[in-house]
Each structure stands twice: as C-alpha cells, then as structure tokens.
XYZ file of C-alpha atoms in Angstrom:
166
model
C 40.202 16.952 0.142
C 36.494 16.453 1.161
C 34.317 14.350 -1.127
C 30.513 15.186 -1.167
C 27.949 12.388 -2.330
C 24.405 13.150 -2.842
C 22.084 10.161 -3.192
C 18.486 11.040 -4.059
C 17.331 7.702 -2.962
C 18.468 8.586 0.554
C 15.943 11.556 0.884
C 13.004 10.551 3.008
C 9.591 12.172 3.739
C 7.056 11.172 6.301
C 3.751 13.002 6.520
C 1.531 12.948 9.546
C 3.809 10.435 11.202
C 2.497 7.523 9.055
C 2.801 8.194 5.415
C 6.177 7.337 3.965
C 6.265 9.211 0.688
C 7.366 6.992 -2.320
C 7.415 7.188 -6.157
C 9.126 10.485 -6.476
C 9.509 11.829 -10.103
C 12.920 12.212 -11.681
C 14.375 15.671 -11.418
C 13.206 18.060 -8.501
C 10.791 16.202 -6.122
C 10.847 18.312 -2.996
C 11.089 22.045 -2.765
C 11.000 23.979 0.730
C 10.470 27.817 0.629
C 10.033 30.212 3.358
C 6.634 32.007 2.895
C 7.573 35.561 4.079
C 11.019 36.849 4.590
C 11.912 37.057 8.372
C 12.665 40.831 7.958
C 11.580 43.746 5.984
C 14.234 46.548 5.555
C 13.516 50.245 5.308
C 16.057 52.835 4.317
C 15.290 56.524 5.246
C 16.406 59.362 3.078
C 19.328 60.076 5.414
C 20.721 56.505 4.955
C 19.569 55.062 8.226
C 18.592 51.272 7.785
C 15.801 49.842 10.032
C 14.709 46.175 9.809
C 11.341 45.014 10.999
C 10.980 41.368 12.151
C 8.000 39.352 10.668
C 6.538 36.829 12.941
C 5.499 34.520 10.232
C 7.099 31.186 10.749
C 5.260 29.219 7.833
C 6.915 27.424 5.095
C 5.469 25.917 1.772
C 6.610 22.405 1.009
C 5.827 20.973 -2.559
C 6.398 17.134 -2.931
C 6.209 15.746 -6.539
C 5.352 12.150 -6.994
C 4.495 10.068 -10.114
C 0.779 9.740 -10.647
C 1.067 5.915 -10.219
C 2.597 6.183 -6.818
C 0.431 4.836 -3.854
C 1.339 8.009 -1.979
C -1.366 9.806 -3.802
C -4.155 7.675 -2.391
C -2.785 8.063 1.279
C -2.395 11.919 0.831
C -5.894 12.095 -0.674
C -7.406 10.358 2.291
C -5.400 12.584 4.778
C -6.766 15.595 2.814
C -10.381 14.332 3.039
C -9.931 13.696 6.688
C -8.849 17.353 7.153
C -11.908 18.403 5.078
C -14.289 16.554 7.119
C -12.986 16.858 10.731
C -10.126 19.474 10.655
C -7.770 16.869 11.916
C -5.709 16.214 8.932
C -2.720 18.122 10.495
C 0.437 16.340 11.567
C 4.189 16.333 11.604
C 6.150 16.576 8.284
C 9.692 15.278 8.472
C 12.102 15.448 5.426
C 15.644 14.073 5.914
C 18.447 13.634 3.560
C 20.207 10.671 4.932
C 23.304 11.052 2.669
C 23.838 14.684 4.048
C 22.652 17.047 6.808
C 19.613 18.562 5.335
C 16.669 18.346 7.741
C 13.271 19.731 7.898
C 10.830 18.909 10.666
C 7.413 20.677 11.424
C 5.318 19.445 14.207
C 2.164 20.907 12.493
C 1.671 20.714 8.677
C -1.260 20.279 6.434
C -2.192 19.773 2.765
C -3.186 23.030 1.205
C -5.351 21.416 -1.430
C -5.540 18.647 -4.017
C -2.853 18.617 -6.850
C -3.777 19.070 -10.484
C -4.679 15.976 -12.225
C -3.706 15.407 -15.796
C -3.824 12.323 -18.051
C -1.499 11.912 -20.925
C 0.372 9.154 -22.948
C 3.423 9.709 -20.738
C 4.183 9.261 -16.945
C 2.026 12.059 -15.302
C 2.996 13.479 -11.911
C 1.128 14.990 -9.006
C 2.440 17.852 -6.972
C 1.200 18.114 -3.244
C 1.526 21.338 -1.493
C 1.921 21.527 2.248
C 1.893 24.377 4.582
C 4.235 23.897 7.759
C 4.230 26.074 10.834
C 7.413 26.819 12.824
C 9.665 24.133 11.535
C 13.138 23.294 12.565
C 15.303 23.560 9.445
C 18.825 22.791 8.492
C 19.938 23.368 5.122
C 23.174 21.347 5.130
C 25.711 19.644 2.900
C 26.460 16.188 1.606
C 30.058 15.701 2.734
C 30.786 12.596 5.094
C 27.735 11.358 6.679
C 26.989 13.513 9.553
C 25.730 10.780 12.019
C 23.124 10.786 14.806
C 24.945 13.382 17.047
C 25.275 15.989 14.225
C 21.676 15.402 13.255
C 20.545 16.144 16.769
C 22.560 19.259 16.854
C 21.171 20.308 13.524
C 17.628 19.731 14.699
C 18.097 21.662 17.996
C 19.668 24.564 16.316
C 17.090 24.525 13.685
C 14.429 24.857 16.552
C 16.108 27.990 17.953
C 13.965 30.575 15.903
C 10.805 28.789 17.234
C 12.138 28.912 20.841
C 12.795 32.836 20.577
C 9.425 33.578 22.383
C 10.455 31.431 25.341
C 13.884 32.968 25.986
C-alpha cells in the first residue's frame, strides 16, 4: 500500500533565479493555469471531428504571500526594473520537494502589481506572472521521487517546447 504525503512547507518557488519566495498565505498559495487550451475541436454536421493545434505556450502563475512578507519588496523591485528597462524577465522555478510536481519556465515576467488592501487582519498580495514555454510535470506525492525522477520529469515536461525542433 502506497502512502502519499504532501508537505506545504516543501514547495519552493524561485523567481528570476534570485528571489526565493517566502511568507505564503494559509490555503492556496500557488496556482498554475494554461492560458489557452492546446487544441480547439470542431465537429462537422456529418460527425467528423477535427482538432486544430494552438501554438500558444503561455501559462499564468499566481503566487499569494502575506502582506508582511519581504517577498513583496523584492517582486516590486523586479517589476520596477521591468517597467524601466524591459529587463525584468527571468526564470520561474516551482518545485514540490515532497512530490514530483515541477514547473520551470526560462522566461517569465510579472504581469502587474497586486491589489493592495489594508485591514485589521493579515492581508495578502497575489502576484500574477506570465510564463512562456515552460516544462511542466503535474505529479503526485507518493514516496520522494529523487533526483533521477526529477530529471526525467523535467525532460519530458520540455517535450512540447522541443516539438518545433524535431
């Protein structure tokens, strides 16, 4: 019988290769969504099904941290750098070290500043990133996968991006 164990503290996120995201909120703190489905389907009146491949490889990643997190200062500075120089792009790496979930995009950028609110409670900031052509593995949390499995997951996650080269 397999035992799966998810440990939220083992989820790591590194932005631009240097910003280690810290201070996540309780509850959902990272979401990853494909922007456009890879295929659109058409069904003709006679029942023929055709699919059209869409070349859009972008994903939207939302990361929610506490308003008190130092991550907000670092991400604000990265966003400001991008606004001034167009050089705020960089890699985005998300890994669940207690499982095999993996997301890596060599090019990602902050879409805009999060909403700011003030209250008598613990406020939060949700940062939205756009990522181009990532390697993705939506895995599981059974026994720790280890380095070899991580390399295989990263390589197979990159296959869609390599499609144009093959």
